[in-house]
Amino acid sequence: MGGMRFALGAAKRILNLRVYRGRFSFLPADDCKNYVPKDSSIKINRQHSSIDLNDIQTITDNDTEVKQANFKYLAPIDQPVPNDWLTIEEDFVLFLVSYLPLISPDFLAAPEATFNDGHMHVIFIKQGITKAELLKLFTITENGGHLNSSVVEYVKVKAFRLEPLGLISNGQVQVSNKGVMMVDGESVPSDIIQAEI
């Protein structure tokens, strides 16, 4: 089916639109440090934790020193994000992270992306968009036109953490259903995920 598989999958998801609550924390790229969402109802929380990545490179467990993976920007997944990160908690209908400009031959997700640019490109749409508006957006993804929409948020990041909190149903968060999560087209358990470049 090739690229048609992506189009049919998107149409199916749009017709059966679901909304998921999530917490998106990120370290913006240098040219996005002053990121302001297009939608003024989206609130950004500045982190106030005292986490310093230099303090968490080693930990002691039962008097045995254990080395943590040496990440440049990421704290261990069970720790708060570092204090220079931003956090948005929202009800999302779409959340996409891409390292490359194209996610399929006819979906130019992040036109600014270049190989080895040192960034991930995050696109998200919050609750409130109609199915008709979402379908219309997917008709202009071939040239990146979706990024011009007032309902599509875009930010370049060095690192991020996504915490799926649950499906929104009848105004309530159902924590037992954290949604569908894919990494490079493969389904993965829907749980906290983080990455850095």
CSV table of N, CA and C in Angstrom, one decimal, residues 98-183:
chain,number,residue,atom,x,y,z
A,98,SER,N,10.0,14.7,15.3
A,98,SER,CA,10.7,14.2,14.1
A,98,SER,C,12.1,14.8,14.1
A,99,TYR,N,13.0,14.0,13.6
A,99,TYR,CA,14.4,14.4,13.5
A,99,TYR,C,14.7,14.8,12.0
A,100,LEU,N,13.8,14.3,11.1
A,100,LEU,CA,14.0,14.5,9.7
A,100,LEU,C,12.8,15.4,9.1
A,101,PRO,N,13.0,16.0,8.0
A,101,PRO,CA,11.9,16.8,7.5
A,101,PRO,C,10.7,16.0,7.0
A,102,LEU,N,10.9,14.9,6.4
A,102,LEU,CA,9.8,14.1,5.9
A,102,LEU,C,9.5,12.9,6.8
A,103,ILE,N,8.2,12.6,7.1
A,103,ILE,CA,7.8,11.4,7.8
A,103,ILE,C,7.2,10.4,6.8
A,104,SER,N,6.9,10.9,5.6
A,104,SER,CA,6.4,10.0,4.5
A,104,SER,C,6.7,10.8,3.3
A,105,PRO,N,6.6,10.2,2.1
A,105,PRO,CA,6.9,10.9,0.9
A,105,PRO,C,6.0,12.1,0.6
A,106,ASP,N,4.8,12.1,1.2
A,106,ASP,CA,3.9,13.3,1.0
A,106,ASP,C,3.6,14.0,2.3
A,107,PHE,N,4.4,13.9,3.3
A,107,PHE,CA,4.2,14.6,4.6
A,107,PHE,C,5.5,15.3,5.0
A,108,LEU,N,5.6,16.6,4.6
A,108,LEU,CA,6.8,17.4,5.0
A,108,LEU,C,6.5,17.9,6.4
A,109,ALA,N,6.8,17.2,7.4
A,109,ALA,CA,6.5,17.5,8.8
A,109,ALA,C,7.2,18.7,9.3
A,110,ALA,N,8.5,18.8,9.0
A,110,ALA,CA,9.4,19.8,9.6
A,110,ALA,C,10.3,20.4,8.5
A,111,PRO,N,9.8,21.3,7.7
A,111,PRO,CA,10.6,21.9,6.6
A,111,PRO,C,11.9,22.4,7.0
A,112,GLU,N,12.1,22.9,8.2
A,112,GLU,CA,13.3,23.5,8.7
A,112,GLU,C,14.4,22.4,9.1
A,113,ALA,N,13.9,21.2,9.3
A,113,ALA,CA,14.8,20.1,9.7
A,113,ALA,C,15.9,19.8,8.6
A,114,THR,N,17.1,19.7,9.0
A,114,THR,CA,18.2,19.2,8.1
A,114,THR,C,18.9,18.1,8.9
A,115,PHE,N,19.6,17.3,8.1
A,115,PHE,CA,20.4,16.2,8.7
A,115,PHE,C,21.4,16.8,9.6
A,116,ASN,N,21.6,16.2,10.8
A,116,ASN,CA,22.6,16.6,11.8
A,116,ASN,C,22.4,18.0,12.2
A,117,ASP,N,21.2,18.6,12.3
A,117,ASP,CA,21.0,19.9,12.7
A,117,ASP,C,21.1,20.0,14.3
A,118,GLY,N,21.1,18.9,14.9
A,118,GLY,CA,21.2,18.9,16.4
A,118,GLY,C,19.9,19.2,17.1
A,119,HIS,N,18.8,19.0,16.4
A,119,HIS,CA,17.4,19.3,17.0
A,119,HIS,C,16.4,18.2,16.6
A,120,MET,N,15.4,18.1,17.5
A,120,MET,CA,14.2,17.4,17.2
A,120,MET,C,13.2,18.4,17.0
A,121,HIS,N,12.2,18.1,16.1
A,121,HIS,CA,11.2,19.1,15.7
A,121,HIS,C,9.9,18.5,16.2
A,122,VAL,N,9.2,19.3,17.1
A,122,VAL,CA,8.0,18.8,17.8
A,122,VAL,C,6.8,19.6,17.2
A,123,ILE,N,5.8,18.9,16.8
A,123,ILE,CA,4.6,19.4,16.3
A,123,ILE,C,3.5,18.9,17.2
A,124,PHE,N,2.6,19.7,17.7
A,124,PHE,CA,1.4,19.2,18.4
A,124,PHE,C,0.2,20.1,18.1
A,125,ILE,N,-0.9,19.4,18.3
A,125,ILE,CA,-2.3,20.0,18.1
A,125,ILE,C,-3.0,19.7,19.4
A,126,LYS,N,-3.6,20.7,20.0
A,126,LYS,CA,-4.4,20.5,21.2
A,126,LYS,C,-5.8,20.3,20.9
A,127,GLN,N,-6.6,19.8,21.9
A,127,GLN,CA,-8.0,19.7,21.8
A,127,GLN,C,-8.7,21.0,21.4
A,128,GLY,N,-9.7,20.8,20.6
A,128,GLY,CA,-10.5,22.0,20.2
A,128,GLY,C,-10.6,22.1,18.6
A,129,ILE,N,-9.7,21.4,17.9
A,129,ILE,CA,-9.8,21.4,16.5
A,129,ILE,C,-10.9,20.4,16.0
A,130,THR,N,-11.6,20.8,15.0
A,130,THR,CA,-12.7,20.0,14.5
A,130,THR,C,-12.1,18.9,13.6
A,131,LYS,N,-12.8,17.9,13.3
A,131,LYS,CA,-12.4,16.8,12.4
A,131,LYS,C,-12.2,17.4,11.0
A,132,ALA,N,-13.1,18.3,10.6
A,132,ALA,CA,-13.0,18.9,9.3
A,132,ALA,C,-11.7,19.7,9.2
A,133,GLU,N,-11.4,20.5,10.2
A,133,GLU,CA,-10.1,21.3,10.2
A,133,GLU,C,-8.9,20.4,10.1
A,134,LEU,N,-8.9,19.3,10.9
A,134,LEU,CA,-7.8,18.3,10.9
A,134,LEU,C,-7.6,17.7,9.5
A,135,LEU,N,-8.8,17.2,8.9
A,135,LEU,CA,-8.7,16.7,7.6
A,135,LEU,C,-8.1,17.7,6.6
A,136,LYS,N,-8.5,18.9,6.7
A,136,LYS,CA,-8.0,20.0,5.8
A,136,LYS,C,-6.5,20.2,6.0
A,137,LEU,N,-6.0,20.1,7.3
A,137,LEU,CA,-4.6,20.2,7.5
A,137,LEU,C,-3.8,19.1,6.8
A,138,PHE,N,-4.3,17.9,6.9
A,138,PHE,CA,-3.6,16.8,6.2
A,138,PHE,C,-3.5,17.0,4.7
A,139,THR,N,-4.3,17.8,4.1
A,139,THR,CA,-4.2,18.0,2.7
A,139,THR,C,-3.1,19.0,2.3
A,140,ILE,N,-2.6,19.7,3.3
A,140,ILE,CA,-1.5,20.7,3.0
A,140,ILE,C,-0.2,20.3,3.6
A,141,THR,N,0.0,19.0,4.0
A,141,THR,CA,1.2,18.6,4.7
A,141,THR,C,2.3,18.3,3.7
A,142,GLU,N,2.0,18.2,2.4
A,142,GLU,CA,3.0,17.8,1.4
A,142,GLU,C,4.0,18.9,1.2
A,143,ASN,N,3.6,20.2,1.5
A,143,ASN,CA,4.6,21.3,1.3
A,143,ASN,C,4.9,21.9,2.6
A,144,GLY,N,4.4,21.4,3.8
A,144,GLY,CA,4.7,21.9,5.1
A,144,GLY,C,3.7,23.1,5.4
A,145,GLY,N,2.6,23.2,4.7
A,145,GLY,CA,1.7,24.3,4.9
A,145,GLY,C,0.9,24.2,6.2
A,146,HIS,N,0.9,23.0,6.8
A,146,HIS,CA,0.2,22.8,8.1
A,146,HIS,C,0.8,23.7,9.2
A,147,LEU,N,2.1,24.0,9.1
A,147,LEU,CA,2.8,24.8,10.1
A,147,LEU,C,2.3,26.2,10.1
A,148,ASN,N,1.7,26.7,9.1
A,148,ASN,CA,1.1,28.0,9.0
A,148,ASN,C,-0.2,28.1,9.7
A,149,SER,N,-0.8,27.0,10.1
A,149,SER,CA,-2.1,27.0,10.8
A,149,SER,C,-2.0,27.5,12.2
A,150,SER,N,-3.0,28.3,12.7
A,150,SER,CA,-2.9,28.8,14.0
A,150,SER,C,-3.2,27.7,15.1
A,151,VAL,N,-3.6,26.5,14.7
A,151,VAL,CA,-3.8,25.4,15.6
A,151,VAL,C,-2.7,24.4,15.7
A,152,VAL,N,-1.7,24.6,14.8
A,152,VAL,CA,-0.5,23.7,14.9
A,152,VAL,C,0.6,24.4,15.6
A,153,GLU,N,1.1,23.8,16.6
A,153,GLU,CA,2.2,24.3,17.4
A,153,GLU,C,3.5,23.6,16.9
A,154,TYR,N,4.6,24.4,16.9
A,154,TYR,CA,5.9,23.8,16.4
A,154,TYR,C,7.0,24.4,17.3
A,155,VAL,N,7.9,23.6,17.7
A,155,VAL,CA,9.1,24.1,18.5
A,155,VAL,C,10.2,23.1,18.2
A,156,LYS,N,11.4,23.7,18.1
A,156,LYS,CA,12.7,22.9,18.0
A,156,LYS,C,13.2,22.7,19.4
A,157,VAL,N,13.6,21.4,19.6
A,157,VAL,CA,14.1,21.1,21.0
A,157,VAL,C,15.4,20.3,20.9
A,158,LYS,N,16.2,20.4,22.0
A,158,LYS,CA,17.4,19.6,22.1
A,158,LYS,C,17.1,18.3,22.8
A,159,ALA,N,16.1,18.3,23.7
A,159,ALA,CA,15.7,17.1,24.4
A,159,ALA,C,14.2,17.3,24.8
A,160,PHE,N,13.5,16.2,25.1
A,160,PHE,CA,12.1,16.2,25.5
A,160,PHE,C,11.8,15.0,26.4
A,161,ARG,N,10.7,15.2,27.1
A,161,ARG,CA,10.1,14.1,27.9
A,161,ARG,C,8.6,14.2,27.6
A,162,LEU,N,8.0,13.1,27.3
A,162,LEU,CA,6.5,13.1,27.1
A,162,LEU,C,6.0,12.1,28.1
A,163,GLU,N,5.0,12.5,28.9
A,163,GLU,CA,4.4,11.7,29.9
A,163,GLU,C,2.9,11.6,29.6
A,164,PRO,N,2.5,10.4,29.0
A,164,PRO,CA,1.0,10.3,28.7
A,164,PRO,C,0.3,10.1,30.0
A,165,LEU,N,-0.8,10.9,30.2
A,165,LEU,CA,-1.5,10.9,31.4
A,165,LEU,C,-2.9,10.1,31.3
A,166,GLY,N,-3.4,10.0,30.1
A,166,GLY,CA,-4.6,9.3,29.9
A,166,GLY,C,-5.6,9.8,28.9
A,167,LEU,N,-6.5,9.0,28.5
A,167,LEU,CA,-7.6,9.4,27.5
A,167,LEU,C,-8.6,10.3,28.2
A,168,ILE,N,-9.0,11.3,27.4
A,168,ILE,CA,-10.0,12.2,27.9
A,168,ILE,C,-11.4,11.6,27.5
A,169,SER,N,-12.3,11.3,28.4
A,169,SER,CA,-13.6,10.8,28.1
A,169,SER,C,-14.6,11.4,29.0
A,170,ASN,N,-15.6,12.1,28.4
A,170,ASN,CA,-16.6,12.7,29.2
A,170,ASN,C,-16.0,13.7,30.2
A,171,GLY,N,-14.9,14.4,29.8
A,171,GLY,CA,-14.3,15.4,30.6
A,171,GLY,C,-13.4,14.9,31.7
A,172,GLN,N,-13.2,13.6,31.8
A,172,GLN,CA,-12.4,12.9,32.8
A,172,GLN,C,-11.2,12.3,32.1
A,173,VAL,N,-10.1,12.2,32.9
A,173,VAL,CA,-8.9,11.5,32.4
A,173,VAL,C,-8.9,10.1,32.8
A,174,GLN,N,-8.9,9.2,31.9
A,174,GLN,CA,-8.9,7.7,32.1
A,174,GLN,C,-7.5,7.3,32.1
A,175,VAL,N,-6.8,7.2,33.3
A,175,VAL,CA,-5.4,6.8,33.3
A,175,VAL,C,-5.1,5.4,32.8
A,176,SER,N,-6.2,4.5,32.8
A,176,SER,CA,-5.9,3.2,32.3
A,176,SER,C,-5.7,3.1,30.8
A,177,ASN,N,-6.0,4.2,30.1
A,177,ASN,CA,-5.8,4.2,28.6
A,177,ASN,C,-4.9,5.4,28.3
A,178,LYS,N,-3.6,5.2,28.1
A,178,LYS,CA,-2.7,6.2,27.9
A,178,LYS,C,-2.4,6.5,26.4
A,179,GLY,N,-3.1,5.8,25.5
A,179,GLY,CA,-3.1,6.1,24.1
A,179,GLY,C,-2.2,5.2,23.3
A,180,VAL,N,-2.0,5.6,22.1
A,180,VAL,CA,-1.1,4.9,21.1
A,180,VAL,C,0.2,5.7,20.9
A,181,MET,N,1.3,5.0,21.1
A,181,MET,CA,2.6,5.6,20.9
A,181,MET,C,3.4,4.8,19.9
A,182,MET,N,4.0,5.5,19.0
A,182,MET,CA,4.8,4.9,18.0
A,182,MET,C,6.2,5.5,18.0
A,183,VAL,N,7.2,4.7,17.7
A,183,VAL,CA,8.5,5.2,17.5
A,183,VAL,C,9.0,4.6,16.2
